[in-house]
């Protein structure tokens, strides 16, 4: 591989030297490939790694995005609308079926199960002996 010196080509042309070479190589100015062929080879040496790198990065990003989407906690059901509403003692007795079912006791007092229409609710009653504030009770 490589260039054929002009002197050897001249001797071969005169017949004093027998050379065997590719027809495209005819002088010292010519190389093992013409300029456009060499340029294409050099471009391929650059383009192929760049494309491979871009494809690899896109694949990695796709995997991370897929993991992020599937690991996101999914909202279960619909969010409840929270609203403050005050009831009379008689209404609370009716909602809790006269405080029939106790579902827990805490620092504020006893929590009862009740129903408002078709919706099951927990009713907590602030105990007079509770030392915790009303703001915390409403949370």
C-alpha angles and dihedrals in degrees: 000000000000136000127327111228116244091238093059091047090051092052090047090051091051090050096242091112131041112217130179114204144138113281092235092065109076109142147015089266090060118080131197086284132021119254097263093048092049090046090053091049091050091047090052090051088058103034098050096056091043092052091045091051093048092048090049092050092048090051092050091048091049091053092049093048091049091050091047092050095047095044093052109111110251120226109246114217121327127315116257118238108237116210134165113240130169123214132192119247090252091053091051090050089053093045092050095039090246092317089299102153120046112200099177151337127227145158092294097048138264125344118214133195116239145160130233104190107309093338121099112221140182115230118200120194119208108234117224088226092055113117094195120101127259090240091061090045091058092053 
